[in-house]
Amino acid sequence: MTNKILALDFGGTKLAAAVLNAGERNWQDYQKTFSPPHASAQTDIEIIQTISHNLLKGEKPAAIGVSFGGPVDATTGTVRLSHHVKGWENIPLKQILETEFNSPAIVDNDANVAALGEHRFGAGQGYDNLLYITVSTGVGGGWILNGKPWRGVQSMAGEIGHVTVDPEGPICLCGKRGCVERLASGPYIAQQVREQLQYQPQEGQILRSLVNNDLEAITAQEVSQAAMQGDKIAIKAIKL
């Protein structure tokens, strides 16, 4: 019987799959791609299935572990919602993957998975209580309480990205104003900087040089890089 584990990550913009042996931490093979423009739950599932089969090379995995960038009912493996990719409302992802690969699957929120990983293998070793915060396409959190994952009512304890911090702030994808995610996630940091540079042509020269003055090419990665090099607009965007 194979001892290969299939690890999958459904992000807000990124899709990734890896194969590793049970009990090992280094993957044998890994493939990453990005959701196409106007992606849906169906297209994301089809893409992840394709790259997974490519990695498995005809083998059946012993088990499947899945992290998803959005609220998940971990008891049933059902994705409750995604604010970034349409069509993910109440999708039985665990059932879909188990049917496709004929292997048991576990599905959980990405920040919960990351928190558990840090608790067992990373910076959280030796601590019974911790909060893991992820900042990428979205903002989320994962809790470890008394040495175990804590998901709260309806598995929503870690959804810190949709806590309102500025009631008069911009509208978030969730429909509320001034959410943490709307102010601090990667895409919105980049958007804010692009808008500033459009109206301040003499500012942000370090950042402009990183993208050859193509403002549409600016992502949070370039903003971070420019901030480390002393770009004032980039520094201000990150501090906000």
JSON list of C-alpha atoms in Angstrom, two decimals:
[
{"chain": "A", "resi": 1, "resn": "MET", "atom": "CA", "xyz": [0.00, 0.00, 0.00]},
{"chain": "A", "resi": 2, "resn": "THR", "atom": "CA", "xyz": [1.29, 3.46, -0.88]},
{"chain": "A", "resi": 3, "resn": "ASN", "atom": "CA", "xyz": [2.34, 5.80, 1.90]},
{"chain": "A", "resi": 4, "resn": "LYS", "atom": "CA", "xyz": [2.09, 8.92, -0.23]},
{"chain": "A", "resi": 5, "resn": "ILE", "atom": "CA", "xyz": [0.14, 11.88, 1.13]},
{"chain": "A", "resi": 6, "resn": "LEU", "atom": "CA", "xyz": [-1.45, 14.40, -1.24]},
{"chain": "A", "resi": 7, "resn": "ALA", "atom": "CA", "xyz": [-1.40, 17.93, 0.19]},
{"chain": "A", "resi": 8, "resn": "LEU", "atom": "CA", "xyz": [-3.59, 20.57, -1.48]},
{"chain": "A", "resi": 9, "resn": "ASP", "atom": "CA", "xyz": [-3.93, 24.32, -0.99]},
{"chain": "A", "resi": 10, "resn": "PHE", "atom": "CA", "xyz": [-6.83, 26.36, -2.37]},
{"chain": "A", "resi": 11, "resn": "GLY", "atom": "CA", "xyz": [-5.91, 30.03, -1.96]},
{"chain": "A", "resi": 12, "resn": "GLY", "atom": "CA", "xyz": [-7.64, 33.20, -3.03]},
{"chain": "A", "resi": 13, "resn": "THR", "atom": "CA", "xyz": [-5.49, 33.39, -6.15]},
{"chain": "A", "resi": 14, "resn": "LYS", "atom": "CA", "xyz": [-3.11, 30.41, -5.89]},
{"chain": "A", "resi": 15, "resn": "LEU", "atom": "CA", "xyz": [-3.67, 26.67, -6.27]},
{"chain": "A", "resi": 16, "resn": "ALA", "atom": "CA", "xyz": [-0.98, 24.23, -5.14]},
{"chain": "A", "resi": 17, "resn": "ALA", "atom": "CA", "xyz": [-0.46, 20.49, -4.75]},
{"chain": "A", "resi": 18, "resn": "ALA", "atom": "CA", "xyz": [2.36, 18.46, -3.24]},
{"chain": "A", "resi": 19, "resn": "VAL", "atom": "CA", "xyz": [3.13, 14.78, -2.74]},
{"chain": "A", "resi": 20, "resn": "LEU", "atom": "CA", "xyz": [5.14, 13.54, 0.24]},
{"chain": "A", "resi": 21, "resn": "ASN", "atom": "CA", "xyz": [5.68, 10.34, 2.18]},
{"chain": "A", "resi": 22, "resn": "ALA", "atom": "CA", "xyz": [3.76, 9.88, 5.40]},
{"chain": "A", "resi": 23, "resn": "GLY", "atom": "CA", "xyz": [5.88, 10.94, 8.36]},
{"chain": "A", "resi": 24, "resn": "GLU", "atom": "CA", "xyz": [8.16, 13.15, 6.28]},
{"chain": "A", "resi": 25, "resn": "ARG", "atom": "CA", "xyz": [8.12, 16.94, 6.01]},
{"chain": "A", "resi": 26, "resn": "ASN", "atom": "CA", "xyz": [9.84, 17.43, 2.65]},
{"chain": "A", "resi": 27, "resn": "TRP", "atom": "CA", "xyz": [7.69, 16.96, -0.43]},
{"chain": "A", "resi": 28, "resn": "GLN", "atom": "CA", "xyz": [8.73, 14.68, -3.26]},
{"chain": "A", "resi": 29, "resn": "ASP", "atom": "CA", "xyz": [7.05, 16.81, -5.89]},
{"chain": "A", "resi": 30, "resn": "TYR", "atom": "CA", "xyz": [5.20, 20.11, -5.95]},
{"chain": "A", "resi": 31, "resn": "GLN", "atom": "CA", "xyz": [3.25, 22.14, -8.46]},
{"chain": "A", "resi": 32, "resn": "LYS", "atom": "CA", "xyz": [1.72, 25.60, -8.16]},
{"chain": "A", "resi": 33, "resn": "THR", "atom": "CA", "xyz": [-0.52, 27.55, -10.49]},
{"chain": "A", "resi": 34, "resn": "PHE", "atom": "CA", "xyz": [-2.91, 30.47, -10.29]},
{"chain": "A", "resi": 35, "resn": "SER", "atom": "CA", "xyz": [-6.66, 30.67, -10.61]},
{"chain": "A", "resi": 36, "resn": "PRO", "atom": "CA", "xyz": [-7.57, 32.06, -14.04]},
{"chain": "A", "resi": 37, "resn": "PRO", "atom": "CA", "xyz": [-9.41, 35.39, -14.29]},
{"chain": "A", "resi": 38, "resn": "HIS", "atom": "CA", "xyz": [-13.08, 35.02, -13.38]},
{"chain": "A", "resi": 39, "resn": "ALA", "atom": "CA", "xyz": [-12.40, 31.57, -11.89]},
{"chain": "A", "resi": 40, "resn": "SER", "atom": "CA", "xyz": [-15.15, 29.59, -10.20]},
{"chain": "A", "resi": 41, "resn": "ALA", "atom": "CA", "xyz": [-15.21, 26.75, -7.70]},
{"chain": "A", "resi": 42, "resn": "GLN", "atom": "CA", "xyz": [-15.62, 24.30, -10.55]},
{"chain": "A", "resi": 43, "resn": "THR", "atom": "CA", "xyz": [-12.60, 25.56, -12.49]},
{"chain": "A", "resi": 44, "resn": "ASP", "atom": "CA", "xyz": [-10.43, 25.57, -9.36]},
{"chain": "A", "resi": 45, "resn": "ILE", "atom": "CA", "xyz": [-11.43, 21.99, -8.52]},
{"chain": "A", "resi": 46, "resn": "GLU", "atom": "CA", "xyz": [-10.71, 20.83, -12.07]},
{"chain": "A", "resi": 47, "resn": "ILE", "atom": "CA", "xyz": [-7.29, 22.52, -12.05]},
{"chain": "A", "resi": 48, "resn": "ILE", "atom": "CA", "xyz": [-6.30, 21.04, -8.68]},
{"chain": "A", "resi": 49, "resn": "GLN", "atom": "CA", "xyz": [-7.43, 17.58, -9.79]},
{"chain": "A", "resi": 50, "resn": "THR", "atom": "CA", "xyz": [-5.35, 17.82, -12.96]},
{"chain": "A", "resi": 51, "resn": "ILE", "atom": "CA", "xyz": [-2.13, 18.88, -11.26]},
{"chain": "A", "resi": 52, "resn": "SER", "atom": "CA", "xyz": [-2.70, 16.30, -8.50]},
{"chain": "A", "resi": 53, "resn": "HIS", "atom": "CA", "xyz": [-2.98, 13.46, -11.00]},
{"chain": "A", "resi": 54, "resn": "ASN", "atom": "CA", "xyz": [0.17, 14.74, -12.71]},
{"chain": "A", "resi": 55, "resn": "LEU", "atom": "CA", "xyz": [2.06, 14.56, -9.41]},
{"chain": "A", "resi": 56, "resn": "LEU", "atom": "CA", "xyz": [0.68, 11.17, -8.37]},
{"chain": "A", "resi": 57, "resn": "LYS", "atom": "CA", "xyz": [1.60, 9.55, -11.70]},
{"chain": "A", "resi": 58, "resn": "GLY", "atom": "CA", "xyz": [-1.16, 6.99, -11.42]},
{"chain": "A", "resi": 59, "resn": "GLU", "atom": "CA", "xyz": [-0.61, 6.14, -7.75]},
{"chain": "A", "resi": 60, "resn": "LYS", "atom": "CA", "xyz": [-3.38, 6.29, -5.18]},
{"chain": "A", "resi": 61, "resn": "PRO", "atom": "CA", "xyz": [-2.62, 8.51, -2.16]},
{"chain": "A", "resi": 62, "resn": "ALA", "atom": "CA", "xyz": [-2.98, 7.04, 1.31]},
{"chain": "A", "resi": 63, "resn": "ALA", "atom": "CA", "xyz": [-4.69, 10.24, 2.43]},
{"chain": "A", "resi": 64, "resn": "ILE", "atom": "CA", "xyz": [-5.38, 13.81, 1.35]},
{"chain": "A", "resi": 65, "resn": "GLY", "atom": "CA", "xyz": [-4.90, 16.96, 3.43]},
{"chain": "A", "resi": 66, "resn": "VAL", "atom": "CA", "xyz": [-6.50, 20.19, 2.23]},
{"chain": "A", "resi": 67, "resn": "SER", "atom": "CA", "xyz": [-6.18, 23.81, 3.31]},
{"chain": "A", "resi": 68, "resn": "PHE", "atom": "CA", "xyz": [-8.73, 26.30, 1.99]},
{"chain": "A", "resi": 69, "resn": "GLY", "atom": "CA", "xyz": [-8.64, 30.09, 2.10]},
{"chain": "A", "resi": 70, "resn": "GLY", "atom": "CA", "xyz": [-12.05, 30.70, 3.58]},
{"chain": "A", "resi": 71, "resn": "PRO", "atom": "CA", "xyz": [-14.55, 29.43, 6.15]},
{"chain": "A", "resi": 72, "resn": "VAL", "atom": "CA", "xyz": [-14.73, 25.62, 6.29]},
{"chain": "A", "resi": 73, "resn": "ASP", "atom": "CA", "xyz": [-16.88, 23.24, 8.30]},
{"chain": "A", "resi": 74, "resn": "ALA", "atom": "CA", "xyz": [-14.03, 20.95, 9.29]},
{"chain": "A", "resi": 75, "resn": "THR", "atom": "CA", "xyz": [-16.35, 18.27, 10.68]},
{"chain": "A", "resi": 76, "resn": "THR", "atom": "CA", "xyz": [-17.88, 17.63, 7.25]},
{"chain": "A", "resi": 77, "resn": "GLY", "atom": "CA", "xyz": [-15.15, 19.03, 5.00]},
{"chain": "A", "resi": 78, "resn": "THR", "atom": "CA", "xyz": [-17.60, 21.47, 3.44]},
{"chain": "A", "resi": 79, "resn": "VAL", "atom": "CA", "xyz": [-16.38, 24.84, 2.16]},
{"chain": "A", "resi": 80, "resn": "ARG", "atom": "CA", "xyz": [-18.86, 27.40, 3.42]},
{"chain": "A", "resi": 81, "resn": "LEU", "atom": "CA", "xyz": [-17.73, 30.43, 1.42]},
{"chain": "A", "resi": 82, "resn": "SER", "atom": "CA", "xyz": [-14.99, 32.19, -0.50]},
{"chain": "A", "resi": 83, "resn": "HIS", "atom": "CA", "xyz": [-14.97, 35.96, -0.90]},
{"chain": "A", "resi": 84, "resn": "HIS", "atom": "CA", "xyz": [-12.35, 35.71, -3.64]},
{"chain": "A", "resi": 85, "resn": "VAL", "atom": "CA", "xyz": [-13.59, 32.98, -6.00]},
{"chain": "A", "resi": 86, "resn": "LYS", "atom": "CA", "xyz": [-17.26, 32.67, -6.92]},
{"chain": "A", "resi": 87, "resn": "GLY", "atom": "CA", "xyz": [-19.30, 29.51, -6.55]},
{"chain": "A", "resi": 88, "resn": "TRP", "atom": "CA", "xyz": [-17.78, 28.16, -3.34]},
{"chain": "A", "resi": 89, "resn": "GLU", "atom": "CA", "xyz": [-20.94, 28.37, -1.24]},
{"chain": "A", "resi": 90, "resn": "ASN", "atom": "CA", "xyz": [-21.46, 25.09, 0.68]},
{"chain": "A", "resi": 91, "resn": "ILE", "atom": "CA", "xyz": [-19.30, 22.94, -1.59]},
{"chain": "A", "resi": 92, "resn": "PRO", "atom": "CA", "xyz": [-18.65, 19.40, -0.20]},
{"chain": "A", "resi": 93, "resn": "LEU", "atom": "CA", "xyz": [-14.95, 19.48, -1.06]},
{"chain": "A", "resi": 94, "resn": "LYS", "atom": "CA", "xyz": [-14.04, 16.48, 1.13]},
{"chain": "A", "resi": 95, "resn": "GLN", "atom": "CA", "xyz": [-16.64, 14.33, -0.63]},
{"chain": "A", "resi": 96, "resn": "ILE", "atom": "CA", "xyz": [-15.56, 15.51, -4.10]},
{"chain": "A", "resi": 97, "resn": "LEU", "atom": "CA", "xyz": [-11.90, 14.70, -3.48]},
{"chain": "A", "resi": 98, "resn": "GLU", "atom": "CA", "xyz": [-12.59, 11.35, -1.82]},
{"chain": "A", "resi": 99, "resn": "THR", "atom": "CA", "xyz": [-14.67, 10.34, -4.82]},
{"chain": "A", "resi": 100, "resn": "GLU", "atom": "CA", "xyz": [-12.03, 11.52, -7.30]},
{"chain": "A", "resi": 101, "resn": "PHE", "atom": "CA", "xyz": [-9.03, 9.85, -5.63]},
{"chain": "A", "resi": 102, "resn": "ASN", "atom": "CA", "xyz": [-10.73, 7.06, -3.64]},
{"chain": "A", "resi": 103, "resn": "SER", "atom": "CA", "xyz": [-8.79, 8.13, -0.54]},
{"chain": "A", "resi": 104, "resn": "PRO", "atom": "CA", "xyz": [-9.77, 9.69, 2.80]},
{"chain": "A", "resi": 105, "resn": "ALA", "atom": "CA", "xyz": [-9.52, 13.48, 2.94]},
{"chain": "A", "resi": 106, "resn": "ILE", "atom": "CA", "xyz": [-9.42, 16.15, 5.64]},
{"chain": "A", "resi": 107, "resn": "VAL", "atom": "CA", "xyz": [-10.39, 19.73, 4.75]},
{"chain": "A", "resi": 108, "resn": "ASP", "atom": "CA", "xyz": [-9.84, 22.77, 6.98]},
{"chain": "A", "resi": 109, "resn": "ASN", "atom": "CA", "xyz": [-9.29, 26.52, 6.79]},
{"chain": "A", "resi": 110, "resn": "ASP", "atom": "CA", "xyz": [-5.77, 27.46, 5.69]},
{"chain": "A", "resi": 111, "resn": "ALA", "atom": "CA", "xyz": [-4.96, 29.50, 8.80]},
{"chain": "A", "resi": 112, "resn": "ASN", "atom": "CA", "xyz": [-6.13, 26.66, 11.06]},
{"chain": "A", "resi": 113, "resn": "VAL", "atom": "CA", "xyz": [-3.87, 24.26, 9.18]},
{"chain": "A", "resi": 114, "resn": "ALA", "atom": "CA", "xyz": [-0.94, 26.67, 9.39]},
{"chain": "A", "resi": 115, "resn": "ALA", "atom": "CA", "xyz": [-1.49, 27.22, 13.11]},
{"chain": "A", "resi": 116, "resn": "LEU", "atom": "CA", "xyz": [-1.41, 23.47, 13.71]},
{"chain": "A", "resi": 117, "resn": "GLY", "atom": "CA", "xyz": [1.76, 23.17, 11.63]},
{"chain": "A", "resi": 118, "resn": "GLU", "atom": "CA", "xyz": [3.53, 25.89, 13.61]},
{"chain": "A", "resi": 119, "resn": "HIS", "atom": "CA", "xyz": [2.36, 24.35, 16.87]},
{"chain": "A", "resi": 120, "resn": "ARG", "atom": "CA", "xyz": [3.73, 20.92, 16.02]},
{"chain": "A", "resi": 121, "resn": "PHE", "atom": "CA", "xyz": [6.78, 21.69, 13.91]},
{"chain": "A", "resi": 122, "resn": "GLY", "atom": "CA", "xyz": [7.54, 25.43, 13.89]},
{"chain": "A", "resi": 123, "resn": "ALA", "atom": "CA", "xyz": [7.68, 28.57, 16.00]},
{"chain": "A", "resi": 124, "resn": "GLY", "atom": "CA", "xyz": [4.76, 27.44, 18.17]},
{"chain": "A", "resi": 125, "resn": "GLN", "atom": "CA", "xyz": [6.43, 24.33, 19.55]},
{"chain": "A", "resi": 126, "resn": "GLY", "atom": "CA", "xyz": [6.23, 24.22, 23.33]},
{"chain": "A", "resi": 127, "resn": "TYR", "atom": "CA", "xyz": [3.25, 26.61, 23.53]},
{"chain": "A", "resi": 128, "resn": "ASP", "atom": "CA", "xyz": [-0.23, 25.39, 24.42]},
{"chain": "A", "resi": 129, "resn": "ASN", "atom": "CA", "xyz": [-1.94, 28.59, 23.26]},
{"chain": "A", "resi": 130, "resn": "LEU", "atom": "CA", "xyz": [-1.22, 30.62, 20.15]},
{"chain": "A", "resi": 131, "resn": "LEU", "atom": "CA", "xyz": [-2.81, 32.69, 17.41]},
{"chain": "A", "resi": 132, "resn": "TYR", "atom": "CA", "xyz": [-1.48, 32.34, 13.87]},
{"chain": "A", "resi": 133, "resn": "ILE", "atom": "CA", "xyz": [-2.22, 35.22, 11.47]},
{"chain": "A", "resi": 134, "resn": "THR", "atom": "CA", "xyz": [-1.97, 34.91, 7.71]},
{"chain": "A", "resi": 135, "resn": "VAL", "atom": "CA", "xyz": [-1.78, 37.94, 5.42]},
{"chain": "A", "resi": 136, "resn": "SER", "atom": "CA", "xyz": [-1.94, 37.20, 1.70]},
{"chain": "A", "resi": 137, "resn": "THR", "atom": "CA", "xyz": [-4.88, 37.51, -0.71]},
{"chain": "A", "resi": 138, "resn": "GLY", "atom": "CA", "xyz": [-6.95, 37.66, 2.45]},
{"chain": "A", "resi": 139, "resn": "VAL", "atom": "CA", "xyz": [-6.36, 38.01, 6.18]},
{"chain": "A", "resi": 140, "resn": "GLY", "atom": "CA", "xyz": [-7.19, 35.19, 8.55]},
{"chain": "A", "resi": 141, "resn": "GLY", "atom": "CA", "xyz": [-6.31, 33.60, 11.84]},
{"chain": "A", "resi": 142, "resn": "GLY", "atom": "CA", "xyz": [-5.95, 30.16, 13.36]},
{"chain": "A", "resi": 143, "resn": "TRP", "atom": "CA", "xyz": [-6.14, 29.39, 17.08]},
{"chain": "A", "resi": 144, "resn": "ILE", "atom": "CA", "xyz": [-4.50, 26.74, 19.21]},
{"chain": "A", "resi": 145, "resn": "LEU", "atom": "CA", "xyz": [-5.99, 26.57, 22.71]},
{"chain": "A", "resi": 146, "resn": "ASN", "atom": "CA", "xyz": [-4.82, 24.09, 25.33]},
{"chain": "A", "resi": 147, "resn": "GLY", "atom": "CA", "xyz": [-2.74, 22.38, 22.66]},
{"chain": "A", "resi": 148, "resn": "LYS", "atom": "CA", "xyz": [-5.62, 21.76, 20.26]},
{"chain": "A", "resi": 149, "resn": "PRO", "atom": "CA", "xyz": [-7.15, 23.62, 17.29]},
{"chain": "A", "resi": 150, "resn": "TRP", "atom": "CA", "xyz": [-10.03, 25.85, 18.33]},
{"chain": "A", "resi": 151, "resn": "ARG", "atom": "CA", "xyz": [-12.48, 26.81, 15.59]},
{"chain": "A", "resi": 152, "resn": "GLY", "atom": "CA", "xyz": [-15.29, 28.37, 17.58]},
{"chain": "A", "resi": 153, "resn": "VAL", "atom": "CA", "xyz": [-18.97, 28.56, 16.69]},
{"chain": "A", "resi": 154, "resn": "GLN", "atom": "CA", "xyz": [-19.57, 27.46, 13.08]},
{"chain": "A", "resi": 155, "resn": "SER", "atom": "CA", "xyz": [-15.77, 27.32, 12.64]},
{"chain": "A", "resi": 156, "resn": "MET", "atom": "CA", "xyz": [-15.61, 31.12, 12.46]},
{"chain": "A", "resi": 157, "resn": "ALA", "atom": "CA", "xyz": [-13.21, 31.89, 15.34]},
{"chain": "A", "resi": 158, "resn": "GLY", "atom": "CA", "xyz": [-10.30, 32.63, 13.02]},
{"chain": "A", "resi": 159, "resn": "GLU", "atom": "CA", "xyz": [-12.14, 34.93, 10.61]},
{"chain": "A", "resi": 160, "resn": "ILE", "atom": "CA", "xyz": [-10.37, 38.02, 11.95]},
{"chain": "A", "resi": 161, "resn": "GLY", "atom": "CA", "xyz": [-10.06, 39.49, 8.46]},
{"chain": "A", "resi": 162, "resn": "HIS", "atom": "CA", "xyz": [-13.69, 40.55, 8.59]},
{"chain": "A", "resi": 163, "resn": "VAL", "atom": "CA", "xyz": [-13.53, 42.39, 11.88]},
{"chain": "A", "resi": 164, "resn": "THR", "atom": "CA", "xyz": [-14.43, 46.04, 11.25]},
{"chain": "A", "resi": 165, "resn": "VAL", "atom": "CA", "xyz": [-11.67, 48.44, 12.31]},
{"chain": "A", "resi": 166, "resn": "ASP", "atom": "CA", "xyz": [-12.85, 51.51, 10.35]},
{"chain": "A", "resi": 167, "resn": "PRO", "atom": "CA", "xyz": [-16.64, 51.87, 10.12]},
{"chain": "A", "resi": 168, "resn": "GLU", "atom": "CA", "xyz": [-16.20, 54.61, 7.51]},
{"chain": "A", "resi": 169, "resn": "GLY", "atom": "CA", "xyz": [-13.61, 52.67, 5.54]},
{"chain": "A", "resi": 170, "resn": "PRO", "atom": "CA", "xyz": [-13.87, 51.17, 2.05]},
{"chain": "A", "resi": 171, "resn": "ILE", "atom": "CA", "xyz": [-16.34, 48.40, 1.28]},
{"chain": "A", "resi": 172, "resn": "CYS", "atom": "CA", "xyz": [-14.97, 44.86, 1.66]},
{"chain": "A", "resi": 173, "resn": "LEU", "atom": "CA", "xyz": [-15.86, 41.91, -0.56]},
{"chain": "A", "resi": 174, "resn": "CYS", "atom": "CA", "xyz": [-17.96, 40.61, 2.33]},
{"chain": "A", "resi": 175, "resn": "GLY", "atom": "CA", "xyz": [-20.18, 43.70, 2.08]},
{"chain": "A", "resi": 176, "resn": "LYS", "atom": "CA", "xyz": [-19.08, 45.43, 5.30]},
{"chain": "A", "resi": 177, "resn": "ARG", "atom": "CA", "xyz": [-16.95, 48.57, 5.54]},
{"chain": "A", "resi": 178, "resn": "GLY", "atom": "CA", "xyz": [-13.45, 48.89, 6.90]},
{"chain": "A", "resi": 179, "resn": "CYS", "atom": "CA", "xyz": [-12.63, 45.22, 7.48]},
{"chain": "A", "resi": 180, "resn": "VAL", "atom": "CA", "xyz": [-9.07, 44.27, 8.40]},
{"chain": "A", "resi": 181, "resn": "GLU", "atom": "CA", "xyz": [-8.79, 42.35, 5.12]},
{"chain": "A", "resi": 182, "resn": "ARG", "atom": "CA", "xyz": [-9.96, 45.33, 3.07]},
{"chain": "A", "resi": 183, "resn": "LEU", "atom": "CA", "xyz": [-7.26, 47.50, 4.60]},
{"chain": "A", "resi": 184, "resn": "ALA", "atom": "CA", "xyz": [-4.34, 45.11, 5.12]},
{"chain": "A", "resi": 185, "resn": "SER", "atom": "CA", "xyz": [-4.41, 42.24, 2.61]},
{"chain": "A", "resi": 186, "resn": "GLY", "atom": "CA", "xyz": [-1.88, 42.06, -0.21]},
{"chain": "A", "resi": 187, "resn": "PRO", "atom": "CA", "xyz": [-4.13, 42.98, -3.16]},
{"chain": "A", "resi": 188, "resn": "TYR", "atom": "CA", "xyz": [-5.57, 46.00, -1.37]},
{"chain": "A", "resi": 189, "resn": "ILE", "atom": "CA", "xyz": [-2.18, 47.27, -0.24]},
{"chain": "A", "resi": 190, "resn": "ALA", "atom": "CA", "xyz": [-1.04, 47.10, -3.86]},
{"chain": "A", "resi": 191, "resn": "GLN", "atom": "CA", "xyz": [-4.24, 48.77, -5.08]},
{"chain": "A", "resi": 192, "resn": "GLN", "atom": "CA", "xyz": [-3.84, 51.61, -2.61]},
{"chain": "A", "resi": 193, "resn": "VAL", "atom": "CA", "xyz": [-0.26, 52.24, -3.70]},
{"chain": "A", "resi": 194, "resn": "ARG", "atom": "CA", "xyz": [-1.14, 52.14, -7.41]},
{"chain": "A", "resi": 195, "resn": "GLU", "atom": "CA", "xyz": [-3.84, 54.76, -6.87]},
{"chain": "A", "resi": 196, "resn": "GLN", "atom": "CA", "xyz": [-1.46, 57.02, -4.97]},
{"chain": "A", "resi": 197, "resn": "LEU", "atom": "CA", "xyz": [1.24, 56.81, -7.62]},
{"chain": "A", "resi": 198, "resn": "GLN", "atom": "CA", "xyz": [-1.22, 57.68, -10.38]},
{"chain": "A", "resi": 199, "resn": "TYR", "atom": "CA", "xyz": [-1.86, 61.04, -8.72]},
{"chain": "A", "resi": 200, "resn": "GLN", "atom": "CA", "xyz": [1.67, 61.63, -7.41]},
{"chain": "A", "resi": 201, "resn": "PRO", "atom": "CA", "xyz": [3.96, 61.14, -10.45]},
{"chain": "A", "resi": 202, "resn": "GLN", "atom": "CA", "xyz": [7.05, 62.40, -8.62]},
{"chain": "A", "resi": 203, "resn": "GLU", "atom": "CA", "xyz": [6.69, 60.01, -5.70]},
{"chain": "A", "resi": 204, "resn": "GLY", "atom": "CA", "xyz": [7.56, 56.36, -5.26]},
{"chain": "A", "resi": 205, "resn": "GLN", "atom": "CA", "xyz": [10.62, 56.34, -7.49]},
{"chain": "A", "resi": 206, "resn": "ILE", "atom": "CA", "xyz": [12.05, 53.20, -5.89]},
{"chain": "A", "resi": 207, "resn": "LEU", "atom": "CA", "xyz": [8.79, 51.35, -6.36]},
{"chain": "A", "resi": 208, "resn": "ARG", "atom": "CA", "xyz": [8.41, 52.62, -9.92]},
{"chain": "A", "resi": 209, "resn": "SER", "atom": "CA", "xyz": [11.88, 51.37, -10.79]},
{"chain": "A", "resi": 210, "resn": "LEU", "atom": "CA", "xyz": [11.04, 47.86, -9.55]},
{"chain": "A", "resi": 211, "resn": "VAL", "atom": "CA", "xyz": [8.21, 47.58, -12.11]},
{"chain": "A", "resi": 212, "resn": "ASN", "atom": "CA", "xyz": [9.73, 49.73, -14.89]},
{"chain": "A", "resi": 213, "resn": "ASN", "atom": "CA", "xyz": [7.02, 52.33, -14.22]},
{"chain": "A", "resi": 214, "resn": "ASP", "atom": "CA", "xyz": [4.25, 49.83, -15.05]},
{"chain": "A", "resi": 215, "resn": "LEU", "atom": "CA", "xyz": [1.92, 50.56, -12.16]},
{"chain": "A", "resi": 216, "resn": "GLU", "atom": "CA", "xyz": [-0.38, 47.65, -13.00]},
{"chain": "A", "resi": 217, "resn": "ALA", "atom": "CA", "xyz": [2.53, 45.29, -12.28]},
{"chain": "A", "resi": 218, "resn": "ILE", "atom": "CA", "xyz": [2.71, 46.38, -8.64]},
{"chain": "A", "resi": 219, "resn": "THR", "atom": "CA", "xyz": [1.83, 43.67, -6.13]},
{"chain": "A", "resi": 220, "resn": "ALA", "atom": "CA", "xyz": [2.28, 43.52, -2.37]},
{"chain": "A", "resi": 221, "resn": "GLN", "atom": "CA", "xyz": [5.63, 41.85, -2.97]},
{"chain": "A", "resi": 222, "resn": "GLU", "atom": "CA", "xyz": [6.99, 44.91, -4.79]},
{"chain": "A", "resi": 223, "resn": "VAL", "atom": "CA", "xyz": [5.53, 47.20, -2.13]},
{"chain": "A", "resi": 224, "resn": "SER", "atom": "CA", "xyz": [7.32, 45.22, 0.58]},
{"chain": "A", "resi": 225, "resn": "GLN", "atom": "CA", "xyz": [10.57, 45.21, -1.38]},
{"chain": "A", "resi": 226, "resn": "ALA", "atom": "CA", "xyz": [10.36, 48.96, -1.99]},
{"chain": "A", "resi": 227, "resn": "ALA", "atom": "CA", "xyz": [9.63, 49.62, 1.68]},
{"chain": "A", "resi": 228, "resn": "MET", "atom": "CA", "xyz": [12.78, 47.72, 2.69]},
{"chain": "A", "resi": 229, "resn": "GLN", "atom": "CA", "xyz": [14.70, 49.96, 0.29]},
{"chain": "A", "resi": 230, "resn": "GLY", "atom": "CA", "xyz": [13.28, 53.11, 1.88]},
{"chain": "A", "resi": 231, "resn": "ASP", "atom": "CA", "xyz": [10.42, 54.06, -0.46]},
{"chain": "A", "resi": 232, "resn": "LYS", "atom": "CA", "xyz": [8.22, 56.44, 1.56]},
{"chain": "A", "resi": 233, "resn": "ILE", "atom": "CA", "xyz": [4.91, 55.62, -0.11]},
{"chain": "A", "resi": 234, "resn": "ALA", "atom": "CA", "xyz": [5.54, 51.90, 0.30]},
{"chain": "A", "resi": 235, "resn": "ILE", "atom": "CA", "xyz": [6.50, 52.33, 3.95]},
{"chain": "A", "resi": 236, "resn": "LYS", "atom": "CA", "xyz": [3.35, 54.37, 4.62]},
{"chain": "A", "resi": 237, "resn": "ALA", "atom": "CA", "xyz": [1.12, 51.78, 2.92]},
{"chain": "A", "resi": 238, "resn": "ILE", "atom": "CA", "xyz": [2.50, 48.95, 5.05]},
{"chain": "A", "resi": 239, "resn": "LYS", "atom": "CA", "xyz": [2.34, 50.93, 8.30]},
{"chain": "A", "resi": 240, "resn": "LEU", "atom": "CA", "xyz": [-1.30, 51.80, 7.68]}
]
